[in-house]
């Protein structure tokens, strides 16, 4: 496919490099959004999301809507939190602030539990916070794309069950779904929201979610209308249920090309999610982070167990700026991202290692990037 | 391009058939949403939208966000109508009911001015309605996809200027932008919202809008926060202004592939919008509707001047159902859509004639469809 030809390797924390078959699906000829062929593909896609999230309860509800991960915040805030209800927002970087803003927009009352940059709130801190108010939801950024901090959502979900069992556990999995272990049902998670362009390996443009039966009950019993029209479970859930039952249905026009691309990508890997998680962890710990440490570079995420497996946020060596380093990397055919966290953006850069760049070792993306990084730093030091 | 190979011709009122170059852009290799190449393409795309809408005032504001046309309703309802403010919703089919629902969701108060199926409110009726309340906005479905009724937005905008000049003129152009004449600035329109998959000729997945300076002033002076987070001008307008100035900017990740496809399509036709409008009208009136009348078929849109130029809603001949007719068309390689309007869905079908199927006569889509229709009806009558 010519459009995929020679280009610098994109190793930012999303969008990631896509498989050729996924990009071919993006160019699928036009088809009706209510025609049998597409309805079948969309239905199968929704069913494969159950495997992606390891969501095994029949009451779990998948959802895919044109938009982005951010739209998932609106779905949560407009459907699951009634005006005046409290939300505990765990803060591990940039994205918790934005999720809190979104909750406020729809009348929810966010309380942020913050940790210093590179760290995460501890389980005792979370338990203590949960005891202070009757929280309708707790939100956790599984991997904060601005810091590369990984939250232990299994332990947090267990703590919530212990201290405040009625609180819904909401996971922002934009930078984790498809590369970090998530056992939706086993761990008792109520919502995971994510986007297509990270470890799921599909171009940006889709908001992807899974809700538990408990979350759907909370919605169905809320008694007031959702605060959003486009991000309304009332408008979309019947459509999702119809598509999964292979029945045409219409609220707003879905994107057949993006859904086909999602179908292609999920078909490639959802039969072995555990293998995929292991592979991302192995490459992250044994290759990327080991080599970065060997180069003497420090990571934003301080504790090893709080480090994401699909990205690494790395402090710049002293005396070197991102404006010097990133163009040297680009000259070697590698694209990394700059810093994003308000408190320290100019001091670090980010390396995304998700999807085909990790699972298809034959591409050589990770080795190429690490070699380019090592050389580029040497070049910067010489100047 | 193999994925575009042999397939039935899609002639529904959106999604439409896409140009090969547009589909190739959908398969563009992955790139950073804040990288120079993409920022440049997005910036040019926003500037080309000014040509698409014939929006010539520097204060006009284009916007493109992942979503669908429906999301445009949320943008209007959550940013331009404050809770408690009145909206006059002109009803020419299915979509006005939904737009009214959306307005209510954000606290606006919609008043619908309805016309019988196949008709549209008259200018005197609209003037009379405007005098009854202080309407913040009037909404007009330019072409209602459920009925094929065309509204005269130029005449309505003039009536609004005469009777209620402070009322913002909001056009739902989902089924009109790119095929029906719109002179945004000359006609004094304040908002047009649309989607990518109809006459703009790009796969579904984008909400596309143009706002006047007057609309932006109304937003900037509203004094209360927008009612939506994802559909918030506050969050998106600075991003759009940065991209158009070719500066990277981030609120939520845009879809580089869809934006590139939009860039490709707009590059193909926005230098001659008037020619494009004329071509769609000529094919609609002189070819499609003339032949349909010659077949003795009746249209939902009763007055000739209220008939859309990008689609035709056609009553089924007596004794023939859509369930009989549509499969016969499919067997001849043509896909039409069934009826959609709640009051009469089983009684009619819809033929979309927009984009390359109209502008590239060499494809032979329109002739093929009309011949297939004539033959299929004959076959149905024989049975």
XYZ file of C-alpha atoms in Angstrom:
766
model
C 0.000 0.000 0.000
C 1.732 3.091 -1.268
C 0.393 5.515 1.320
C 2.030 3.392 4.042
C 5.412 3.618 2.264
C 8.589 5.139 3.695
C 7.784 7.350 6.638
C 9.338 8.128 9.991
C 8.342 5.619 12.663
C 5.701 7.121 14.937
C 6.517 6.195 18.540
C 4.480 8.729 20.485
C 1.890 7.675 23.071
C -0.776 7.633 20.342
C -1.580 7.686 17.536
C 0.638 4.644 17.053
C 1.836 2.825 13.919
C -0.990 0.829 12.335
C -0.984 -2.586 10.686
C -1.302 -2.495 6.873
C -4.519 -4.516 7.049
C -6.026 -1.932 9.386
C -5.161 0.897 6.987
C -6.578 -1.112 4.086
C -9.847 -1.387 6.003
C -9.873 2.410 6.324
C -10.048 2.553 2.521
C -12.993 0.144 2.295
C -15.508 1.105 -0.377
C -18.565 2.984 0.757
C -21.408 0.977 2.219
C -24.681 1.621 3.962
C -24.544 1.945 7.737
C -27.721 -0.117 7.898
C -26.820 -2.668 5.198
C -26.401 -6.327 6.142
C -22.634 -6.486 5.502
C -21.814 -3.548 7.745
C -24.354 -4.455 10.430
C -22.660 -7.839 10.675
C -19.184 -6.295 10.983
C -20.338 -3.795 13.626
C -22.100 -6.555 15.582
C -18.984 -8.745 15.566
C -16.867 -5.748 16.583
C -19.029 -5.111 19.644
C -18.777 -8.779 20.600
C -14.977 -8.699 20.221
C -14.841 -5.742 22.615
C -16.010 -8.162 25.302
C -12.803 -10.132 24.697
C -10.680 -6.982 24.597
C -11.870 -5.948 28.049
C -12.210 -9.560 29.329
C -15.802 -8.645 30.136
C -17.586 -11.935 30.697
C -20.927 -10.993 32.266
C -23.824 -11.002 29.797
C -25.032 -7.736 31.338
C -21.818 -5.949 30.324
C -22.513 -3.374 27.629
C -20.028 -2.374 24.908
C -20.314 0.924 23.043
C -18.499 2.445 20.034
C -19.322 5.979 18.890
C -17.524 8.371 16.523
C -15.567 10.828 18.630
C -12.472 10.432 20.778
C -11.492 9.241 24.237
C -12.551 12.608 25.614
C -16.119 11.883 24.559
C -15.991 8.936 26.989
C -15.701 11.423 29.854
C -18.911 13.075 28.656
C -20.646 9.685 28.550
C -19.641 9.037 32.171
C -20.393 12.538 33.443
C -23.706 12.951 31.614
C -25.146 9.488 32.272
C -23.734 8.059 35.500
C -23.310 11.083 37.764
C -26.433 13.061 38.583
C -26.148 16.806 39.196
C -24.952 17.303 42.775
C -23.467 13.821 43.135
C -19.850 13.424 44.199
C -17.001 11.951 42.169
C -13.581 11.035 43.561
C -11.010 11.749 40.860
C -7.619 10.104 41.346
C -4.952 12.364 39.904
C -1.792 10.969 38.305
C -1.286 13.712 35.700
C -2.824 16.100 33.194
C -5.874 14.022 32.334
C -7.474 13.918 35.777
C -7.822 17.723 35.722
C -9.672 17.505 32.420
C -11.934 14.655 33.541
C -12.787 16.708 36.647
C -13.680 19.692 34.408
C -15.923 17.436 32.364
C -17.714 16.138 35.475
C -18.337 19.718 36.654
C -19.788 20.624 33.249
C -22.678 18.230 33.831
C -23.239 19.230 37.455
C -21.262 16.497 39.208
C -18.964 17.495 42.066
C -15.391 16.261 41.568
C -12.944 15.924 44.453
C -9.408 15.343 43.282
C -6.983 13.149 45.205
C -3.605 14.294 43.946
C -0.139 12.803 44.060
C 3.147 14.528 43.212
C 4.212 14.351 39.536
C 5.443 10.835 38.766
C 3.624 9.280 41.698
C 0.117 7.995 42.400
C -2.256 8.093 45.381
C -1.661 5.120 47.719
C -4.329 2.564 48.593
C -4.593 3.842 52.220
C -5.025 7.411 50.921
C -7.731 6.233 48.532
C -9.539 4.305 51.276
C -9.421 7.328 53.584
C -10.780 9.594 50.843
C -13.604 7.169 50.065
C -14.742 7.310 53.680
C -15.212 11.073 53.636
C -18.155 11.302 51.254
C -20.708 9.129 49.551
C -19.047 8.999 46.140
C -21.173 7.945 43.197
C -18.066 7.181 41.137
C -14.325 6.968 41.514
C -12.331 7.749 38.378
C -8.874 6.369 37.737
C -6.581 7.237 34.840
C -5.126 3.797 34.193
C -2.078 5.247 32.421
C -1.732 9.005 32.405
C -0.344 9.838 28.958
C 1.296 12.964 30.355
C 3.410 11.132 32.970
C 3.483 7.437 32.084
C 2.249 6.639 35.595
C 0.354 3.349 35.806
C -2.428 2.969 38.369
C -3.128 -0.384 40.003
C -6.767 -0.591 39.057
C -7.164 -4.118 40.428
C -6.064 -3.024 43.903
C -8.108 0.175 43.735
C -11.236 -1.702 42.657
C -10.726 -4.103 45.582
C -10.323 -1.175 47.995
C -13.524 0.407 46.692
C -15.428 -2.871 47.174
C -14.167 -2.969 50.748
C -14.770 0.627 51.793
C -17.516 1.980 49.549
C -19.070 -0.879 47.588
C -21.802 1.216 45.972
C -19.261 3.511 44.299
C -18.899 2.834 40.567
C -15.312 2.163 39.461
C -14.589 4.152 36.297
C -11.315 3.634 34.444
C -9.940 6.042 31.846
C -8.132 3.459 29.753
C -7.224 5.675 26.780
C -3.521 4.861 27.108
C -3.938 1.369 28.563
C -6.614 -0.673 26.806
C -4.925 -3.194 24.539
C -1.544 -3.122 26.287
C -2.106 -3.113 30.077
C -3.866 -5.986 31.810
C -7.536 -5.252 32.416
C -9.880 -7.961 33.667
C -13.125 -6.036 33.569
C -15.395 -8.594 35.185
C -12.935 -10.371 37.518
C -11.712 -7.116 38.995
C -15.198 -5.638 39.403
C -14.763 -2.628 37.144
C -17.881 -0.705 36.120
C -16.718 1.456 33.217
C -13.660 1.532 30.999
C -13.508 4.251 28.381
C -10.871 4.431 25.688
C -10.037 5.584 22.174
C -9.000 3.796 19.002
C -5.583 5.309 18.219
C -3.436 3.863 20.999
C -2.869 0.184 21.846
C -6.059 -0.817 20.023
C -4.172 0.096 16.853
C -6.815 1.929 14.808
C -6.757 5.516 13.528
C -8.253 8.137 15.826
C -11.956 8.862 15.581
C -13.680 6.383 17.878
C -14.769 6.484 21.506
C -14.860 2.899 22.833
C -16.418 1.868 26.139
C -17.499 -1.073 28.264
C -20.061 -0.713 31.056
C -21.011 -3.264 33.713
C -24.589 -4.278 34.421
C -24.237 -2.312 37.667
C -23.336 0.839 35.711
C -26.268 0.300 33.361
C -28.580 -0.168 36.375
C -27.310 3.106 37.825
C -28.109 4.786 34.521
C -31.525 3.177 34.164
C -32.498 4.175 37.694
C -31.139 7.721 37.622
C -34.566 9.271 37.231
C -33.331 12.366 35.392
C -32.529 12.636 31.700
C -28.884 12.388 30.579
C -27.115 15.748 30.465
C -25.916 15.282 26.895
C -27.683 14.432 23.638
C -24.814 13.057 21.541
C -23.215 11.417 24.600
C -26.449 9.881 25.852
C -26.777 6.228 26.822
C -30.505 6.609 26.200
C -29.851 7.386 22.551
C -26.992 4.957 21.950
C -27.468 1.822 24.073
C -30.481 0.511 22.098
C -28.470 1.062 18.896
C -25.509 -0.914 20.277
C -27.803 -3.732 21.409
C -29.431 -3.892 17.986
C -26.126 -3.915 16.105
C -24.733 -6.637 18.357
C -27.897 -8.640 17.614
C -27.119 -8.001 13.890
C -30.159 -5.758 13.450
C -29.878 -2.442 11.606
C -30.513 0.557 13.811
C -30.051 4.308 13.606
C -29.352 7.206 15.928
C -26.434 9.001 14.254
C -24.406 7.677 11.323
C -21.449 5.540 12.451
C -18.234 5.473 10.414
C -18.189 2.180 8.478
C -14.502 2.625 7.576
C -13.360 3.197 11.175
C -15.542 0.346 12.447
C -14.107 -1.976 9.782
C -10.588 -0.936 10.805
C -11.481 -1.678 14.433
C -12.889 -5.054 13.399
C -9.637 -5.860 11.582
C -7.454 -4.875 14.516
C -9.528 -6.654 17.178
C -9.588 -9.797 15.001
C -5.793 -9.776 15.057
C -5.276 -9.926 18.791
C -8.304 -10.375 21.026
C -8.025 -14.171 21.100
C -4.962 -13.870 23.303
C -5.222 -10.807 25.489
C -3.020 -12.294 28.233
C -0.243 -12.958 25.736
C -0.544 -9.408 24.480
C -0.300 -7.925 27.980
C 2.773 -10.081 28.724
C 4.476 -9.051 25.490
C 3.983 -5.339 26.155
C 5.268 -5.720 29.700
C 8.306 -7.725 28.627
C 9.316 -5.217 25.950
C 8.643 -2.285 28.275
C 10.591 -3.618 31.257
C 13.307 -5.760 29.713
C 14.010 -3.745 26.586
C 12.857 -0.126 26.766
C 13.209 0.731 30.438
C 16.307 -1.442 30.952
C 18.081 0.299 28.085
C 16.930 3.760 29.193
C 18.308 3.126 32.666
C 21.524 1.864 31.151
C 21.773 5.193 29.317
C 21.532 6.891 32.709
C 18.144 8.459 31.929
C 15.494 8.962 34.606
C 11.774 8.341 34.256
C 8.924 10.536 35.514
C 7.193 7.506 37.033
C 9.208 6.996 40.193
C 8.274 3.524 41.486
C 8.965 0.648 39.048
C 5.526 -0.894 39.691
C 3.852 2.421 38.760
C 5.396 2.533 35.310
C 3.234 2.107 32.222
C 4.035 -0.724 29.823
C 2.956 1.065 26.654
C 4.885 4.306 27.052
C 7.791 5.817 28.936
C 8.093 9.445 30.045
C 11.792 10.280 30.274
C 13.529 13.297 31.790
C 15.884 15.059 29.375
C 19.558 14.788 30.336
C 20.750 18.003 31.927
C 21.626 20.700 29.400
C 19.661 19.120 26.554
C 16.275 20.456 25.419
C 13.503 18.650 23.570
C 13.943 21.217 20.779
C 17.477 19.876 20.268
C 16.787 16.184 20.808
C 13.551 15.558 18.876
C 14.815 16.845 15.481
C 17.915 14.629 15.815
C 15.612 11.669 16.382
C 13.470 12.662 13.411
C 16.598 12.782 11.248
C 17.058 9.127 12.203
C 13.458 8.308 11.271
C 11.998 8.231 14.775
C 9.211 10.420 16.167
C 8.891 10.833 19.935
C 6.591 13.294 21.715
C 7.454 16.262 23.915
C 6.341 16.710 27.523
C 2.701 17.488 28.327
C 2.335 17.879 32.085
C 1.846 21.544 32.996
C 4.342 21.439 35.861
C 7.313 20.126 33.899
C 6.556 19.924 30.161
C 9.921 21.324 28.955
C 11.915 18.897 31.113
C 10.969 15.583 29.512
C 9.905 13.655 26.428
C 7.717 10.626 25.782
C 8.294 7.344 23.945
C 5.241 5.294 23.023
C 5.671 1.526 22.646
C 2.324 -0.032 21.837
C 0.733 -2.229 19.192
C 2.527 -3.529 16.098
C 5.751 -1.724 17.029
C 5.892 -4.054 20.049
C 4.156 -7.195 18.855
C 5.882 -7.402 15.471
C 9.544 -7.528 16.443
C 10.438 -7.962 12.793
C 9.635 -4.302 12.215
C 12.603 -3.412 14.430
C 10.883 -0.236 15.651
C 11.922 -0.464 19.292
C 15.602 -1.246 18.675
C 15.756 1.474 16.036
C 14.239 4.004 18.437
C 16.543 3.104 21.331
C 19.614 3.256 19.105
C 18.477 6.572 17.660
C 17.920 7.927 21.164
C 21.347 6.889 22.357
C 23.058 8.402 19.328
C 20.991 11.586 19.394
C 21.886 12.230 23.021
C 25.561 11.747 22.211
C 25.232 14.235 19.345
C 23.520 16.752 21.613
C 26.290 16.404 24.195
C 28.972 17.019 21.552
C 27.438 20.341 20.514
C -7.341 0.122 -5.081
C -8.593 -3.364 -4.359
C -10.940 -2.465 -1.512
C -12.819 -0.134 -3.890
C -13.239 -2.959 -6.437
C -16.551 -4.361 -7.653
C -19.312 -3.402 -5.292
C -22.946 -2.381 -5.607
C -23.326 1.363 -6.218
C -24.384 3.126 -3.043
C -27.058 5.682 -3.892
C -28.632 6.337 -0.517
C -28.803 9.844 0.979
C -25.445 9.268 2.674
C -22.961 7.760 3.028
C -22.354 8.279 -0.698
C -19.802 6.786 -3.105
C -16.323 8.219 -2.477
C -13.569 9.206 -4.904
C -10.611 6.779 -4.981
C -8.257 9.558 -3.898
C -10.405 10.203 -0.828
C -10.304 6.524 0.133
C -6.533 6.462 -0.423
C -6.223 9.345 2.033
C -8.142 7.284 4.579
C -5.273 4.766 4.421
C -2.579 7.385 5.003
C 0.227 6.162 7.247
C 0.060 7.129 10.880
C 1.268 10.578 11.820
C 1.307 12.791 14.873
C -1.741 15.004 15.371
C 0.639 17.805 16.395
C 3.336 17.153 13.755
C 4.053 19.811 11.133
C 2.744 17.802 8.160
C -0.644 17.144 9.709
C -0.978 20.588 11.268
C -0.501 22.047 7.805
C -3.128 19.767 6.270
C -5.647 20.511 9.038
C -5.001 24.252 8.728
C -5.570 24.187 4.964
C -8.704 22.090 5.471
C -10.201 24.678 7.801
C -9.408 27.422 5.295
C -11.025 25.430 2.486
C -14.195 25.149 4.569
C -14.551 28.919 4.107
C -14.822 28.270 0.362
C -17.193 25.345 0.839
C -19.649 27.529 2.768
C -18.833 30.708 0.774
C -18.057 32.291 4.132
C -16.122 35.442 3.352
C -16.057 37.405 6.620
C -12.779 37.074 8.528
C -14.800 36.660 11.734
C -16.414 33.475 10.417
C -15.204 30.449 12.355
C -14.843 26.945 10.883
C -14.788 23.832 13.077
C -14.128 20.130 12.425
C -14.432 17.598 15.256
C -14.628 13.792 15.254
C -18.262 12.814 15.626
C -21.221 13.075 13.279
C -23.741 15.658 12.094
C -25.745 14.983 15.243
C -22.883 16.321 17.327
C -23.435 19.650 15.536
C -26.824 19.906 17.234
C -25.091 19.539 20.595
C -22.634 22.303 19.655
C -25.548 24.632 18.851
C -27.696 23.672 21.844
C -24.866 23.694 24.400
C -23.108 26.886 23.254
C -25.576 29.236 21.588
C -28.822 28.703 23.484
C -28.785 29.436 27.208
C -31.058 27.432 29.508
C -34.526 28.954 29.305
C -33.987 30.643 25.942
C -36.378 29.968 23.095
C -35.607 28.263 19.792
C -37.926 28.201 16.797
C -37.502 24.835 15.070
C -38.829 24.642 11.512
C -40.080 21.145 10.867
C -39.831 19.522 7.441
C -39.354 15.922 8.594
C -37.798 13.512 11.057
C -34.708 15.558 11.875
C -36.438 18.609 13.351
C -37.931 16.420 16.091
C -34.447 15.198 17.004
C -32.890 18.680 16.915
C -35.702 19.861 19.226
C -34.925 16.969 21.621
C -31.290 17.989 21.621
C -32.143 21.625 22.411
C -34.307 20.511 25.342
C -31.466 18.371 26.680
C -29.390 21.497 27.319
C -32.275 23.513 28.770
C -33.327 25.455 25.681
C -37.044 25.694 24.893
C -37.883 24.527 21.374
C -41.100 25.545 19.622
C -41.727 23.542 16.480
C -43.381 25.053 13.436
C -44.616 22.031 11.547
C -45.754 21.467 7.997
C -47.524 18.384 6.607
C -45.239 15.592 5.316
C -43.691 16.645 2.006
C -44.289 20.351 2.624
C -42.520 23.178 4.479
C -43.598 26.125 6.609
C -44.326 29.199 4.436
C -42.530 32.511 4.832
C -45.667 34.237 6.235
C -46.062 31.412 8.772
C -42.412 31.765 9.771
C -42.737 35.549 10.141
C -45.838 35.176 12.259
C -44.134 32.613 14.489
C -41.067 34.834 14.926
C -43.278 37.630 16.242
C -44.684 35.525 19.041
C -41.548 35.140 21.160
C -38.040 36.470 21.456
C -36.256 33.577 19.775
C -32.537 33.211 20.363
C -32.193 30.952 17.343
C -34.226 29.654 14.461
C -33.210 26.231 13.175
C -33.831 25.103 9.622
C -33.206 21.644 8.194
C -31.923 22.638 4.764
C -32.738 19.241 3.289
C -34.570 16.798 5.493
C -33.074 13.406 4.669
C -36.308 11.690 5.650
C -38.492 13.568 3.139
C -36.219 15.195 0.558
C -37.882 18.544 1.298
C -35.630 21.539 0.563
C -35.985 24.686 2.656
C -35.394 28.114 1.124
C -32.777 29.245 3.606
C -32.036 32.464 1.730
C -35.671 33.596 1.962
C -35.956 32.455 5.577
C -32.765 34.287 6.570
C -34.138 37.445 4.900
C -37.442 37.074 6.772
C -35.586 36.682 10.065
C -33.541 39.838 9.373
C -36.798 41.696 8.739
C -38.879 40.459 11.660
C -36.432 39.378 14.379
C -32.927 40.533 13.451
C -31.295 39.417 16.699
C -32.325 35.789 16.140
C -29.420 33.579 15.042
C -30.061 31.655 11.825
C -28.945 28.041 12.284
C -28.964 25.676 9.313
C -28.771 21.896 9.607
C -26.950 21.270 6.350
C -26.175 17.575 6.829
C -27.877 16.614 3.574
C -27.221 19.879 1.722
C -23.665 21.160 2.198
C -21.706 20.442 -0.954
C -24.708 20.027 -3.241
C -27.254 22.784 -2.440
C -26.405 26.446 -2.839
C -25.355 28.041 0.447
C -23.939 31.552 0.535
C -23.117 31.773 4.193
C -22.053 35.408 4.362
C -24.222 36.910 1.602
C -27.385 35.373 2.980
C -26.617 36.285 6.586
C -26.473 32.794 8.023
C -25.025 32.338 11.511
C -24.390 28.607 11.772
C -24.288 25.740 9.316
C -23.623 22.298 10.726
C -23.000 19.241 8.629
C -21.299 15.847 8.401
C -18.650 14.376 6.130
C -20.425 11.426 4.516
C -22.918 13.166 2.231
C -22.189 15.699 -0.536
C -18.811 16.543 1.001
C -17.782 13.059 -0.120
C -15.765 11.781 2.842
C -16.436 8.736 5.042
C -18.590 9.330 8.113
C -16.884 10.381 11.332
C -16.649 14.175 11.217
C -18.866 16.983 12.463
C -18.213 20.062 10.295
C -19.454 23.565 11.111
C -19.193 27.226 10.200
C -20.158 29.993 12.631
C -20.553 33.706 11.912
C -18.852 36.383 13.994
C -22.328 37.174 15.353
C -22.713 33.580 16.555
C -19.268 33.668 18.156
C -20.173 36.976 19.870
C -23.342 35.370 21.219
C -21.223 32.534 22.588
C -18.548 34.793 24.044
C -21.172 36.946 25.784
C -23.350 34.136 27.091
C -22.064 34.476 30.634
C -22.688 30.842 31.550
C -20.435 27.887 30.784
C -21.294 25.668 27.776
C -23.584 22.772 28.660
C -21.287 20.171 27.109
C -17.609 19.330 27.529
C -16.853 17.503 24.277
C -19.194 19.798 22.315
C -17.844 22.995 23.844
C -16.782 26.002 21.780
C -14.640 27.030 24.746
C -12.591 23.852 24.410
C -12.471 23.665 20.606
C -12.420 27.171 19.108
C -8.873 27.992 20.296
C -7.725 24.664 18.837
C -9.328 25.449 15.473
C -7.792 28.924 15.420
C -4.363 27.492 16.194
C -4.587 24.794 13.534
C -5.748 27.307 10.920
C -2.719 29.438 11.876
C -0.636 26.247 11.353
C 0.229 25.969 15.045
C -0.032 22.609 16.846
C -2.692 22.521 19.518
C -4.429 19.907 21.615
C -7.791 19.389 23.230
C -8.801 15.883 22.086
C -7.021 13.855 19.399
C -8.377 14.573 15.909
C -8.423 11.837 13.257
C -5.535 12.532 10.857
C -6.877 10.048 8.312
C -10.386 11.540 8.198
C -8.988 15.085 8.078
C -6.672 14.098 5.203
C -9.639 12.567 3.375
C -11.575 15.801 3.912
C -8.602 17.798 2.623
C -8.490 15.638 -0.499
C -12.210 15.992 -1.193
C -12.373 19.762 -0.549
C -9.317 20.257 -2.794
C -11.246 18.584 -5.600
C -14.235 20.897 -5.703
C -14.192 23.994 -3.522
C -12.705 26.219 -6.212
C -16.011 26.123 -8.080
C -18.869 25.812 -5.650
C -21.348 27.529 -7.986
C -20.561 25.052 -10.747
C -21.054 22.205 -8.306
C -24.450 23.499 -7.165
C -25.578 23.911 -10.790
C -24.455 20.410 -11.705
C -26.346 18.809 -8.832
C -29.487 20.804 -9.676
C -29.295 19.955 -13.371
C -28.910 16.212 -12.748
C -31.619 16.268 -10.080
C -34.216 18.172 -12.100
C -33.461 17.235 -15.692
C -32.362 13.642 -15.210
C -33.546 12.096 -11.941
C -36.851 13.833 -11.271
C -37.790 14.100 -14.945
C -37.306 10.356 -15.408
C -39.098 9.508 -12.167
C -42.101 11.563 -13.263
C -42.003 9.900 -16.652
C -42.223 6.558 -14.815
C -45.411 7.866 -13.189
C -43.841 7.919 -9.711
C -44.756 10.565 -7.123
C -42.368 12.372 -4.802
C -42.864 13.148 -1.112
C -41.797 16.756 -1.659
C -44.932 18.237 -3.165
C -43.868 21.620 -4.630
C -41.114 21.441 -7.279
C -39.207 24.353 -5.657
C -39.164 22.472 -2.342
C -37.409 19.429 -3.781
C -33.833 18.632 -2.756
C -31.180 18.415 -5.464
C -29.077 15.726 -3.789
C -31.764 13.157 -3.074
C -35.293 12.186 -4.040
C -37.880 10.586 -1.765
C -40.261 8.577 -3.934
C -43.606 6.954 -3.097
C -43.742 3.254 -3.935
C -46.170 2.399 -6.728
C -49.389 0.950 -5.371
C -49.131 -2.726 -4.480
C -45.314 -2.763 -4.346
C -43.398 -2.813 -1.061
C -39.827 -1.690 -0.380
C -39.106 -5.261 0.717
C -39.889 -6.365 -2.854
C -38.297 -3.475 -4.715
C -34.964 -2.927 -2.924
C -33.641 -6.502 -3.366
C -34.433 -6.321 -7.091
C -32.393 -3.123 -7.289
C -29.563 -4.733 -5.336
C -29.546 -7.630 -7.794
C -28.867 -4.993 -10.465
C -26.028 -3.494 -8.406
C -27.870 -0.477 -7.015
C -28.516 0.364 -3.355
C -31.358 2.732 -2.465
C -32.635 3.449 1.050
C -36.026 2.709 2.566
C -38.358 5.307 4.070
C -37.522 6.987 7.378
C -40.333 9.384 8.306
C -42.394 7.981 11.164
C -45.718 8.824 9.527
C -45.145 6.994 6.241
C -41.880 4.994 6.295
C -43.274 1.843 4.595
C -44.784 3.838 1.732
C -41.646 5.216 0.088
C -37.962 4.823 -0.704
C -35.042 7.221 -1.145
C -32.500 7.751 -3.917
C -29.368 9.758 -3.085
C -27.637 11.600 -5.938
C -24.673 13.509 -4.539
C -20.936 13.807 -5.083
C -18.941 11.758 -7.593
C -22.022 9.834 -8.698
C -23.319 13.171 -10.036
C -20.161 15.070 -10.931
C -18.409 12.185 -12.701
C -20.893 11.264 -15.412
C -18.414 8.723 -16.725
C -19.223 6.487 -13.773
C -22.736 6.066 -15.176
C -24.213 5.721 -11.680
C -27.339 7.796 -12.227
C -28.366 6.210 -15.528
C -27.674 2.755 -14.135
C -29.836 3.494 -11.107
C -32.742 4.907 -13.101
C -32.674 1.972 -15.524
C -32.501 -0.476 -12.629
C -35.440 1.263 -10.962
C -37.589 1.125 -14.097
C -36.838 -2.534 -14.674
C -37.287 -3.507 -11.038
C -40.719 -1.903 -10.902
C -41.711 -3.789 -14.046
C -40.535 -7.024 -12.459
C -42.507 -6.300 -9.280
C -45.651 -5.634 -11.300
C -45.286 -8.932 -13.169
C -45.233 -10.955 -9.951
